[in-house]
PDB file of C-alpha atoms and ligand atoms in Angstrom:
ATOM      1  CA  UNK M 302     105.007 135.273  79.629  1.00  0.00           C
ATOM      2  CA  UNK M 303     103.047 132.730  77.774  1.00  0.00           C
ATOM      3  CA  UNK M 304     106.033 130.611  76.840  1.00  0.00           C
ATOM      4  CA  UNK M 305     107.102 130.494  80.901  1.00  0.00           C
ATOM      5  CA  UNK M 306     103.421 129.275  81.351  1.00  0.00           C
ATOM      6  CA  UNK M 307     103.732 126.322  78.438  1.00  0.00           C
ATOM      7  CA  UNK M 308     107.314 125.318  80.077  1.00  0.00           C
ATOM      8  CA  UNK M 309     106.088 125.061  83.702  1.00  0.00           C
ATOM      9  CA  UNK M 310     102.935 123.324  82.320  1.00  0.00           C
ATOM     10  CA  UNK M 311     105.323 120.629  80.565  1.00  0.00           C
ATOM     11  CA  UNK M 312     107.473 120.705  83.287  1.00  0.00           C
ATOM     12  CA  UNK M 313     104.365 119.417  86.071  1.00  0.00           C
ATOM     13  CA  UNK M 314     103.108 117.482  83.623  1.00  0.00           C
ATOM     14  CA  UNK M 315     106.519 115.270  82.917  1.00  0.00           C
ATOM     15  CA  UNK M 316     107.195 115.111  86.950  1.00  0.00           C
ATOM     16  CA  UNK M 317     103.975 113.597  87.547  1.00  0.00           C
ATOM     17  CA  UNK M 318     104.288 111.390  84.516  1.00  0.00           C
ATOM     18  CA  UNK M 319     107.296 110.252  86.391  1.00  0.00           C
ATOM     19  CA  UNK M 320     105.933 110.115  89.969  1.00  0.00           C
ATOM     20  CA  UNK M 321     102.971 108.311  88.763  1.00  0.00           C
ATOM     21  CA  UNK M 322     105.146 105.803  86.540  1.00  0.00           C
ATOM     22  CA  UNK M 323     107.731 105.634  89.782  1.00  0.00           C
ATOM     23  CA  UNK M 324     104.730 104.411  92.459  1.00  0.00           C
ATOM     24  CA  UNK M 325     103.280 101.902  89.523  1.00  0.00           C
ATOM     25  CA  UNK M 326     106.767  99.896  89.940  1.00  0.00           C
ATOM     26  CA  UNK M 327     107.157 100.556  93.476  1.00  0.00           C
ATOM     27  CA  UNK M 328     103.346  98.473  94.347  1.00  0.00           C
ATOM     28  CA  UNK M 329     103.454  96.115  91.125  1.00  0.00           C
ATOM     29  CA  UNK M 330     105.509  93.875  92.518  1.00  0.00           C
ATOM     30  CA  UNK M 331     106.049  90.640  89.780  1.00  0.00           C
ATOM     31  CA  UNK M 332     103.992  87.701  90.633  1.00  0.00           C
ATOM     32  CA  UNK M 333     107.439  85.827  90.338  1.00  0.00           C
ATOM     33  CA  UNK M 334     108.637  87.790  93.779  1.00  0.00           C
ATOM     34  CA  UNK M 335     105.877  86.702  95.703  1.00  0.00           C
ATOM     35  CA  UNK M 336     105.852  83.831  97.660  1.00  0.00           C
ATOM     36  CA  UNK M 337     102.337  81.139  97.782  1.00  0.00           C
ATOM     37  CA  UNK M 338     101.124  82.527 100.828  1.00  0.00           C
ATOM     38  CA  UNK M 339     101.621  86.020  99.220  1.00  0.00           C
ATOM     39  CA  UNK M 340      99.541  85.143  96.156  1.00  0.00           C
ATOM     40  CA  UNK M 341      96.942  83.078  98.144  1.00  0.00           C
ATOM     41  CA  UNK M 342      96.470  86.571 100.295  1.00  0.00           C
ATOM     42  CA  UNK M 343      96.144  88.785  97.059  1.00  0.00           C
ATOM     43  CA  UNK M 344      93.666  86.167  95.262  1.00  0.00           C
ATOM     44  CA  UNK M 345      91.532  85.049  98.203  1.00  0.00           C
ATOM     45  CA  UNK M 346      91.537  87.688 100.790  1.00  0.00           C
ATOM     46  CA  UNK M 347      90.705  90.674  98.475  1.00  0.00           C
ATOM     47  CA  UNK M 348      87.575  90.254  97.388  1.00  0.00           C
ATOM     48  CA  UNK M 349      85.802  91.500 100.173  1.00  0.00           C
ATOM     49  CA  UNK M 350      88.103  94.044 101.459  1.00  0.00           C
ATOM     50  CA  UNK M 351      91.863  95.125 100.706  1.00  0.00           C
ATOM     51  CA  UNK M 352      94.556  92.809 100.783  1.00  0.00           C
ATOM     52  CA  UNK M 353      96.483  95.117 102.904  1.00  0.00           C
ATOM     53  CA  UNK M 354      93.851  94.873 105.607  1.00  0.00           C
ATOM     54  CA  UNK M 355      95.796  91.178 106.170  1.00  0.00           C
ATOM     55  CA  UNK M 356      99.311  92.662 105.278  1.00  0.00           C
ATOM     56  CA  UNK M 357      99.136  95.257 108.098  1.00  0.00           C
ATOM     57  CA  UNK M 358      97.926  92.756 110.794  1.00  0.00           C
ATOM     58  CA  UNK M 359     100.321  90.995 113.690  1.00  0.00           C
ATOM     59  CA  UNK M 360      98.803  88.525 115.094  1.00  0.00           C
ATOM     60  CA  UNK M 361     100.151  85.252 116.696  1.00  0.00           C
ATOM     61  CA  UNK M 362      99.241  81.980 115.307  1.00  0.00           C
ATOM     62  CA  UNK M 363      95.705  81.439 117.426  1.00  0.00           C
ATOM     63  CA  UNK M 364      94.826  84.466 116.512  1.00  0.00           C
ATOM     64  CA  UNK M 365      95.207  84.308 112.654  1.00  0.00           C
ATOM     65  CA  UNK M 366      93.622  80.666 113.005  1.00  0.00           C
ATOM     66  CA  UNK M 367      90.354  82.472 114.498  1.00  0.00           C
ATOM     67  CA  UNK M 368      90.634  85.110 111.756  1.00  0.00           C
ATOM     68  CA  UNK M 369      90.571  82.961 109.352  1.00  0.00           C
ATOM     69  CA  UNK M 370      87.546  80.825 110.998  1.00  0.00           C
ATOM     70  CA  UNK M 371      85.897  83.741 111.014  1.00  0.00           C
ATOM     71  CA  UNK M 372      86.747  85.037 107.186  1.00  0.00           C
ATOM     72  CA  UNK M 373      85.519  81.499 106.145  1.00  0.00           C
ATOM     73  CA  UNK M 374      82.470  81.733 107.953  1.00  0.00           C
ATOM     74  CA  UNK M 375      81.938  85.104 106.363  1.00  0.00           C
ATOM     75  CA  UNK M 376      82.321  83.057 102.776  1.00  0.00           C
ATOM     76  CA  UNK M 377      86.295  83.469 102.147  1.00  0.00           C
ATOM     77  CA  UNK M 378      86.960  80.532 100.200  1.00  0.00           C
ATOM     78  CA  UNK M 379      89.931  78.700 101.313  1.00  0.00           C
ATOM     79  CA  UNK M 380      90.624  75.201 102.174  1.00  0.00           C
ATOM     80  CA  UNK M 381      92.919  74.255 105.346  1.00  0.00           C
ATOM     81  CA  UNK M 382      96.307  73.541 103.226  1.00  0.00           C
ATOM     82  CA  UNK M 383      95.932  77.166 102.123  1.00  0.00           C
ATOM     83  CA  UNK M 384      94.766  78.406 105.552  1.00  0.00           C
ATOM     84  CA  UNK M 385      98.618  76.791 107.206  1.00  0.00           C
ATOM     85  CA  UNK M 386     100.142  78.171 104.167  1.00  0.00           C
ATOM     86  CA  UNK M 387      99.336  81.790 104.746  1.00  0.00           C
ATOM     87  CA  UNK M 388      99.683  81.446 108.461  1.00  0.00           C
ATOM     88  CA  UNK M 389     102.822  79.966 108.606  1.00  0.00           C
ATOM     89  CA  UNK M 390     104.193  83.042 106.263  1.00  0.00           C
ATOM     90  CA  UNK M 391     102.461  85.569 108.608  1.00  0.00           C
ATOM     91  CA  UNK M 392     103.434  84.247 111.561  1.00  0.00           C
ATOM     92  CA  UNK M 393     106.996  83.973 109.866  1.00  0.00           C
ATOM     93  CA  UNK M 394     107.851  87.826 110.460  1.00  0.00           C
ATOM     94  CA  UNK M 395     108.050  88.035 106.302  1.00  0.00           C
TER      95      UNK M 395
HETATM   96  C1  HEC I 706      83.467  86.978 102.055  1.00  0.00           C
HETATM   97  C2  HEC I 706      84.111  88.237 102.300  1.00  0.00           C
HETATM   98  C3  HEC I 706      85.506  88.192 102.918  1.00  0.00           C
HETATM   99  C4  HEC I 706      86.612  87.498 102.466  1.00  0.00           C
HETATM  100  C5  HEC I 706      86.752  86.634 101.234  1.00  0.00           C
HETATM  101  C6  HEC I 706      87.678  87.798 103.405  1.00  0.00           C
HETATM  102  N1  HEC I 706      87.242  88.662 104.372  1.00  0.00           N
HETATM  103 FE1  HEC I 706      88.331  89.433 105.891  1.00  0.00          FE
HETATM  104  N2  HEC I 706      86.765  90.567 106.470  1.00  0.00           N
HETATM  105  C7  HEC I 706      85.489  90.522 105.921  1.00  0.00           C
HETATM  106  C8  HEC I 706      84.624  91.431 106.632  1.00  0.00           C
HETATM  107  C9  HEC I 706      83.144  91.669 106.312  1.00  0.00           C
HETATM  108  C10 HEC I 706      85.418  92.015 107.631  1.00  0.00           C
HETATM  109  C11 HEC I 706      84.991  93.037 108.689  1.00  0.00           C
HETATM  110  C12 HEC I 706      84.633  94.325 108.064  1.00  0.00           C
HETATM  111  C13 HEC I 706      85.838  95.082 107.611  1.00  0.00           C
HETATM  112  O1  HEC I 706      86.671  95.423 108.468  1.00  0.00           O
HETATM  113  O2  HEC I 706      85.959  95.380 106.389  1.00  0.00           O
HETATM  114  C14 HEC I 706      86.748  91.471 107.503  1.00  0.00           C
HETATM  115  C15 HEC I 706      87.829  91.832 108.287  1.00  0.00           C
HETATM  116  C16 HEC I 706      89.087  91.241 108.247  1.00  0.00           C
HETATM  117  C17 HEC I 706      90.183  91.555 109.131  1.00  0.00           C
HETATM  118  C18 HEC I 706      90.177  92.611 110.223  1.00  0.00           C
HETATM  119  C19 HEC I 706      89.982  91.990 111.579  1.00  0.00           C
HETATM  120  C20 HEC I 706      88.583  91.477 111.801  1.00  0.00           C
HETATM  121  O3  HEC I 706      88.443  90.301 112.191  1.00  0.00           O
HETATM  122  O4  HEC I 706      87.619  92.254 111.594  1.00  0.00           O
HETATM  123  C21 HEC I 706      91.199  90.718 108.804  1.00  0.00           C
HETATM  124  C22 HEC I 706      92.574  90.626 109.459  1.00  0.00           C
HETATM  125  C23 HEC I 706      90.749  89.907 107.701  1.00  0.00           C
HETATM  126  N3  HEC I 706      89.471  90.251 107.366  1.00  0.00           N
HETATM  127  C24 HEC I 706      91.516  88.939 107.091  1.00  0.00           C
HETATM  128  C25 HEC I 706      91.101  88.186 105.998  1.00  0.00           C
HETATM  129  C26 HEC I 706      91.895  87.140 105.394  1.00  0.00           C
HETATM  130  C27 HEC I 706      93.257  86.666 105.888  1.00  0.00           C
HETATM  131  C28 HEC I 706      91.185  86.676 104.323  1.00  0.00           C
HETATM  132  C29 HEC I 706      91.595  85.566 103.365  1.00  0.00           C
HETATM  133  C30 HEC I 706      91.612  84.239 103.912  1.00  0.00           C
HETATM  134  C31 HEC I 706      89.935  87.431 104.276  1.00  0.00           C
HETATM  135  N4  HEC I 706      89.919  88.324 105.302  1.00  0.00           N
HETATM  136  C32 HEC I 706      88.953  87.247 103.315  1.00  0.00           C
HETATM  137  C33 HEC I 706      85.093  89.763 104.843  1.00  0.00           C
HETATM  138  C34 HEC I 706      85.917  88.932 104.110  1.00  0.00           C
END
């Protein structure tokens, strides 16, 4: 009885080893993947909130441009060659 318990122990303890190890890969994705806009988004739109608060929004062009007026305003620091680079990749569908 106690060597069932030590197996199924090991056992849970090796599958979420691997599960853990699994979503590590899955979300790391190499810088070297990731395009400018991409790396702009992670550096300079993260700091206040999550990155994936930008990643899950689709919004046309105007309304990105009034987004980002307003992230600016709120101290998001970003000049306007950065601002057309991560609009033009959001806008792009990615
Ligand atoms: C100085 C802090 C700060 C930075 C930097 C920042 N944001 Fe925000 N952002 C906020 C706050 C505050 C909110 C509103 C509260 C919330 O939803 O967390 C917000 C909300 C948002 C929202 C949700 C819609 C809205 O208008 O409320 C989007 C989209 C967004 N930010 C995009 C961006 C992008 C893109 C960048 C990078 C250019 C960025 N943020 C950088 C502070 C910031």
């Amino acid at each position: 009885m106690k060597h069932q318990f030590f197996w199924t122990a090991l056992l849970v303890i090796l599958a979420v080893g691997i599960l853990a190890a699994c979503t590590q890969a899955a979300t790391d994705t190499p810088a070297a993947d990731k395009s400018e806009a991409e790396i702009l988004i992670d550096e300079r739109c993260s700091t206040c909130h999550s990155a994936s608060k930008v990643y899950s929004e689709t919004l046309t062009r105007e309304q990105w441009l009034s987004v980002f007026e307003d992230m600016i305003a709120k101290g998001a620091d970003v000049d306007e060659t950065e601002t057309t680079i991560m609009i033009d990749w959001l806008v792009s569908g990615n």
